[in-house]
Coordinates of C-alpha atoms and ligand atoms in Angstrom, one line a residue:
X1 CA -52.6 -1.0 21.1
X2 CA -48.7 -0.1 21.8
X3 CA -47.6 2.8 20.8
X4 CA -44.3 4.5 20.5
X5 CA -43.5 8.0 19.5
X6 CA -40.0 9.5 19.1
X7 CA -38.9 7.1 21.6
X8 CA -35.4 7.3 22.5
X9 CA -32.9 5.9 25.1
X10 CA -29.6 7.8 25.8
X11 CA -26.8 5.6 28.4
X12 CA -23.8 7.7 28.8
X13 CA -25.2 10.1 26.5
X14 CA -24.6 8.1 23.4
X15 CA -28.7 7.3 22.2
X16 CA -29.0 3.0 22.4
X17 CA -32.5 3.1 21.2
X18 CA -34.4 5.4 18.7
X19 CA -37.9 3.9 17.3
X20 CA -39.5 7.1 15.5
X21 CA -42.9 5.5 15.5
X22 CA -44.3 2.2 16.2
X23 CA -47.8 0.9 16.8
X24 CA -48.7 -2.8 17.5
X25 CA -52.0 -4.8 18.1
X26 CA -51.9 -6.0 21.8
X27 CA -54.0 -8.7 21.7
X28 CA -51.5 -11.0 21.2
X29 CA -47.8 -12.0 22.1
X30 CA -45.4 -9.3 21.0
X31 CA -41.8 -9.5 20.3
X32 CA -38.6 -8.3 19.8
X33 CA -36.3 -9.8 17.6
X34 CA -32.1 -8.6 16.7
X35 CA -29.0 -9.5 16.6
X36 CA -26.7 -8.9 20.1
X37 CA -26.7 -5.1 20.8
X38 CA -29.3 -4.2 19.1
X39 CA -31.3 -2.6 21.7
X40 CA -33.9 -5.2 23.1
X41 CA -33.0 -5.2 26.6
X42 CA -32.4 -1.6 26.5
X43 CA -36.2 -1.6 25.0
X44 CA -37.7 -3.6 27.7
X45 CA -36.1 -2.0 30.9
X46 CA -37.4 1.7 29.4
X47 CA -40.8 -0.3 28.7
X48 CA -40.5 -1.6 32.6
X49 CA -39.6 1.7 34.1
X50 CA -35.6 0.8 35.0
X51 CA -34.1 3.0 31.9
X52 CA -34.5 6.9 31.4
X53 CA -36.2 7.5 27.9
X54 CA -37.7 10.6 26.2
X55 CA -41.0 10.4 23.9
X56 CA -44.1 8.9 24.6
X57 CA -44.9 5.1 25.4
X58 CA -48.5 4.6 25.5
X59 CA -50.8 1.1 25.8
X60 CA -54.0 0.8 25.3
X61 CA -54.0 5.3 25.4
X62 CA -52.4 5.2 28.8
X63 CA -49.4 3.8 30.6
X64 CA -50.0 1.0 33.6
X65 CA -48.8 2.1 37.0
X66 CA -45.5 0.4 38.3
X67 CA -47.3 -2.6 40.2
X68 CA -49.1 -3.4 37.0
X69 CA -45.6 -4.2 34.9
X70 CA -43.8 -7.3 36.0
X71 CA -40.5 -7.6 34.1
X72 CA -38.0 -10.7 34.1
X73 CA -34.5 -9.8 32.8
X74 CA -32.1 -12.1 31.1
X75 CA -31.3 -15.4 32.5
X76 CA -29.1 -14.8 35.9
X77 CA -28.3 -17.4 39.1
X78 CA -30.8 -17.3 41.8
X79 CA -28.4 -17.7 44.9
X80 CA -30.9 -17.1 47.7
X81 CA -32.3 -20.3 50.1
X82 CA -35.6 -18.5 49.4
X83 CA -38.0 -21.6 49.0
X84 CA -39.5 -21.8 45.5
X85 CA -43.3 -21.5 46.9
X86 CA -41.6 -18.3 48.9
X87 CA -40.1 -17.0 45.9
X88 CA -43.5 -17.3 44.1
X89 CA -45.2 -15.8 46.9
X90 CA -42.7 -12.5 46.8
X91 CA -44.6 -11.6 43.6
X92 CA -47.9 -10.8 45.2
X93 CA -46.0 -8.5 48.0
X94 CA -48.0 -5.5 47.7
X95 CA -50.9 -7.7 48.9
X96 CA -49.1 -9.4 51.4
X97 CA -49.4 -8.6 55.6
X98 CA -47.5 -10.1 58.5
X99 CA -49.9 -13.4 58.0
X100 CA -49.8 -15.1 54.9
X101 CA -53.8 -16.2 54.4
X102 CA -54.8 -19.4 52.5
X103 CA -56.0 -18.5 49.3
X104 CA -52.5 -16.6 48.5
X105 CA -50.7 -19.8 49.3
X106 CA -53.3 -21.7 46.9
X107 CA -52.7 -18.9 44.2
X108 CA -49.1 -20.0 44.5
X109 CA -49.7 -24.0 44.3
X110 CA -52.0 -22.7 41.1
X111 CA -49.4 -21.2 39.1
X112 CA -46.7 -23.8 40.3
X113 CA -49.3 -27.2 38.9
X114 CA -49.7 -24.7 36.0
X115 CA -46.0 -24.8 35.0
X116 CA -45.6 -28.3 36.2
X117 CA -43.3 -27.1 38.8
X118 CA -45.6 -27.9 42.0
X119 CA -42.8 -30.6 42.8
X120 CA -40.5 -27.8 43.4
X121 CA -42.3 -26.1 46.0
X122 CA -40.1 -27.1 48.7
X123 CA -37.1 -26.7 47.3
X124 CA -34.6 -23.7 47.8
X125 CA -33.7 -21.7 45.1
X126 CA -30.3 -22.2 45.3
X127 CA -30.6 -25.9 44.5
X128 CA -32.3 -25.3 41.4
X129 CA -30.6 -25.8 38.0
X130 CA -31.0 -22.1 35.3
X131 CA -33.8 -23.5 33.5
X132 CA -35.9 -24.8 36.7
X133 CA -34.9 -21.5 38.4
X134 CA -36.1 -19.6 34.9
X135 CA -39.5 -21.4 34.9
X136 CA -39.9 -20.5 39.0
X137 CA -39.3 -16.5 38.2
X138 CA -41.5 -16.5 35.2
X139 CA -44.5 -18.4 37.6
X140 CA -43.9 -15.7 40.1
X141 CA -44.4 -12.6 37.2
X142 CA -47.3 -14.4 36.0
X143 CA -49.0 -14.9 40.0
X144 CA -48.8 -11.0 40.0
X145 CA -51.3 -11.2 37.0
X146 CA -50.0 -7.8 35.7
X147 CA -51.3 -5.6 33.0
X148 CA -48.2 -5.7 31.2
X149 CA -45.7 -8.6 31.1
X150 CA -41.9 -8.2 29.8
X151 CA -40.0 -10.5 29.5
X152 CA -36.2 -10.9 28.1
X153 CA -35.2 -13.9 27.4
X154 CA -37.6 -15.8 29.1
X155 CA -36.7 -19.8 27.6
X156 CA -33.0 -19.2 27.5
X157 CA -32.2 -21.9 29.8
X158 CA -35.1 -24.2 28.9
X159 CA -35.1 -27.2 26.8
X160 CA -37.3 -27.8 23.8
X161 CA -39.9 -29.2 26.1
X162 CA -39.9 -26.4 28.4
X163 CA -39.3 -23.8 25.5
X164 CA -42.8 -24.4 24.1
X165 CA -44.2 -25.2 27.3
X166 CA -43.8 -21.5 28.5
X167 CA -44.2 -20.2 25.3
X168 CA -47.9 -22.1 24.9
X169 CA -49.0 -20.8 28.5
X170 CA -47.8 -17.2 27.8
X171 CA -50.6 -17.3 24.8
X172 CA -52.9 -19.0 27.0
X173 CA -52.5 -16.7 29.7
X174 CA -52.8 -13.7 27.3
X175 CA -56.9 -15.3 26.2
X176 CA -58.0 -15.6 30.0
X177 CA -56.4 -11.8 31.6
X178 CA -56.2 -8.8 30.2
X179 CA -51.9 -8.9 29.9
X180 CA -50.2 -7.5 27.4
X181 CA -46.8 -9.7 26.7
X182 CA -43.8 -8.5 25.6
X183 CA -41.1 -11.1 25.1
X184 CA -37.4 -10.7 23.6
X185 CA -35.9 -14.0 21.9
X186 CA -33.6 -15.0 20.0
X187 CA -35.0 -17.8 18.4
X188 CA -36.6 -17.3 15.4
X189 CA -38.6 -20.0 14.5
X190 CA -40.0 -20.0 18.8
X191 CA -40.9 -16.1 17.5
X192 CA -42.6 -16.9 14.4
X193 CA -44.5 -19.7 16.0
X194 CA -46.0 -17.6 19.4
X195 CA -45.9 -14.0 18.3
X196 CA -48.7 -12.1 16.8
X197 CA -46.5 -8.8 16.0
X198 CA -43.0 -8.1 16.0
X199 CA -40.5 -5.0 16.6
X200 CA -37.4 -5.6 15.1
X201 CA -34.5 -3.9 15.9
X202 CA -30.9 -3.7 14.8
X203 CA -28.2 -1.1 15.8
X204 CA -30.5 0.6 18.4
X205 CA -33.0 1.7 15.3
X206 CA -36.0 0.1 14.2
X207 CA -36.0 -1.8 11.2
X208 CA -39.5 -3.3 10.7
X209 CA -42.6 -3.3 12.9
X210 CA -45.9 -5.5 12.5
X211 CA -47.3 -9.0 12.0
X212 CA -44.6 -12.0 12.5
X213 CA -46.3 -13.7 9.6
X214 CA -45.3 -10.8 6.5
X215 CA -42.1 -10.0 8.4
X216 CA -40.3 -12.8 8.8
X217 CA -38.9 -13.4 5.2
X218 CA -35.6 -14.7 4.0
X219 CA -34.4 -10.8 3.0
X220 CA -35.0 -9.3 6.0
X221 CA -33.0 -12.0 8.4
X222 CA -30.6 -12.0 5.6
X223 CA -30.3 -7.9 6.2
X224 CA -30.7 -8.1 9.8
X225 CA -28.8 -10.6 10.5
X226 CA -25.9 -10.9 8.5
X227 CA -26.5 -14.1 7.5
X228 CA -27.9 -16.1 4.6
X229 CA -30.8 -18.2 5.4
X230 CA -33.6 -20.7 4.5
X231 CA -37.4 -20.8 5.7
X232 CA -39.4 -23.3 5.7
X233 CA -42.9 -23.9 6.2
X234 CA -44.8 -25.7 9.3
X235 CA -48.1 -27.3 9.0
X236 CA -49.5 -24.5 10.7
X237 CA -47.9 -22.4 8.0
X238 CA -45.7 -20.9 10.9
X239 CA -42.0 -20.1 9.5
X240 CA -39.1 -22.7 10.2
X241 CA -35.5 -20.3 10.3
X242 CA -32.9 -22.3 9.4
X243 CA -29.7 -20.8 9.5
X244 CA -27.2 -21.6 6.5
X245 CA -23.7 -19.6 6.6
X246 CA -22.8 -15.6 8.2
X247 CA -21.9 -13.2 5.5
X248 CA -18.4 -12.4 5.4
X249 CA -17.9 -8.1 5.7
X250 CA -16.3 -7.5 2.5
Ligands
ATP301 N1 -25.1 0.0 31.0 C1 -24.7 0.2 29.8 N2 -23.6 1.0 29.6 C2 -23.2 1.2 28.3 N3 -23.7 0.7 27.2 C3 -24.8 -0.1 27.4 C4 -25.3 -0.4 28.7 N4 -26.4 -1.2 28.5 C5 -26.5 -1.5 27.2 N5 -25.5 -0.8 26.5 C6 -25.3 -0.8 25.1 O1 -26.6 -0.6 24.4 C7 -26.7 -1.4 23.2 C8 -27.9 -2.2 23.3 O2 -27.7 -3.2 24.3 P1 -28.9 -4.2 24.7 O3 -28.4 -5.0 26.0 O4 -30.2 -3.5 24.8 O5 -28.9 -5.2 23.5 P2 -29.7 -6.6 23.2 O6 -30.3 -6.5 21.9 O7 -30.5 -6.9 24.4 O8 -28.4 -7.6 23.2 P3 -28.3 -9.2 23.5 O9 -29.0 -9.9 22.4 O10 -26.8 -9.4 23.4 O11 -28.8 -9.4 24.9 C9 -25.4 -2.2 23.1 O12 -24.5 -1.5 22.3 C10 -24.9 -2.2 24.6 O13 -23.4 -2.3 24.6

């Protein structure tokens, strides 16, 4: 279980984030959903330790130590000649000694053929393009196998492929360790297909909390969003946003 109580963010002493209360099942993908600005980063650096906040953040009745939170901010340019199986390496560095032994370089090959990226290995960051670079930093978080997992803007830079790729080994990932994920997006119909629970945010306030299935309805993205909208239905009886026209402030 998540838990936040009078949880507030101040930056230059103007508050960016004030959830009262919120409690969410963590057993499986969480998000957070709002329009620009509306406190999701903000949410998820506190979360990770990088951002001053007062209240009280608690999972599962405690809070995991630093080395058990891996956090991937928004999409930004790798320029280092760091080689990717290096890269992927870097996230098991509080395990690491002067000599590298055998079954950490076969944890990294693991998690590279896991994300289809075991081609890569070789290659230096640098020559990457944003979305190969994106899938590399998200297969180092995971090789740290942490107790919680945030992540902001994790499929950005992907394509569809890759989008759902990631998105389906995040859930996987989530059945075989004990991770707690915690994933902004933007795109609505990626959160209402591979969340369980959503935080939803607008203006630095919560607006709704709970399971993605009630929550996402035509009157709250309409409120939330500013925008009118139509959702459809999946197979799956997952919700399809489709976007139709911005209000205009009157
Ligand atoms: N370092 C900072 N200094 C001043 N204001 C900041 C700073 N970081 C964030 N803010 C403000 O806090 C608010 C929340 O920003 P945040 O980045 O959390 O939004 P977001 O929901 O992640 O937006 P986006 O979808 O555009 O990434 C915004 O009004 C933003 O301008």
């Amino acid at each position: 279980m998540l838990l936040l109580n009078d949880f507030q963010v101040k930056i230059d002493h103007k508050i960016r984030l004030n959830i009262h209360k919120a409690q969410l099942s963590n057993t499986g993908v969480i998000g957070v959903i709002g329009p620009n600005g509306s406190g999701k980063s903000t949410l998820l650096k506190s979360l990770a330790g990088f951002l001053n906040h007062s209240g009280k953040k608690l999972l599962d009745n405690q809070w995991p130590s630093s080395n058990q939170i891996s956090y991937m901010p928004q999409a930004y340019l790798v320029k280092s000649k760091l080689k990717v199986e290096d890269c992927v390496l870097l996230g098991q560095r509080e395990q690491l000694s002067w000599r590298v032994t055998e079954d950490q370089r076969s944890k990294v090959m693991e998690i590279l053929d896991e994300l289809q990226l075991a081609h890569l290995a070789k290659r230096s960051m640098d020559s990457l393009s944003g979305g190969q670079q994106q899938m590399v930093l998200l297969a180092q978080r995971l090789s740290r196998n942490p107790t919680l997992l945030l992540l902001d803007e994790p499929t950005s830079a992907l394509d569809m492929y890759h989008q759902l790729e990631v998105l389906s080994i995040l859930q996987s990932f989530i059945q075989t360790h004990n991770t707690t994920v915690i994933i902004a997006l933007h795109e609505l119909t990626l959160a209402s297909r591979f969340t369980n629970q959503l935080i939803i945010l607008k203006e630095g306030k919560l607006v709704s909390h709970g399971d993605t299935h009630e929550l996402i309805t035509e009157e709250l993205i309409n409120q939330v969003y500013q925008i009118d909208c139509q959702i459809l239905t999946t197979h799956e009886h997952k919700a399809i946003v489709v976007p139709i026209r911005a209000q205009r402030s009157v």
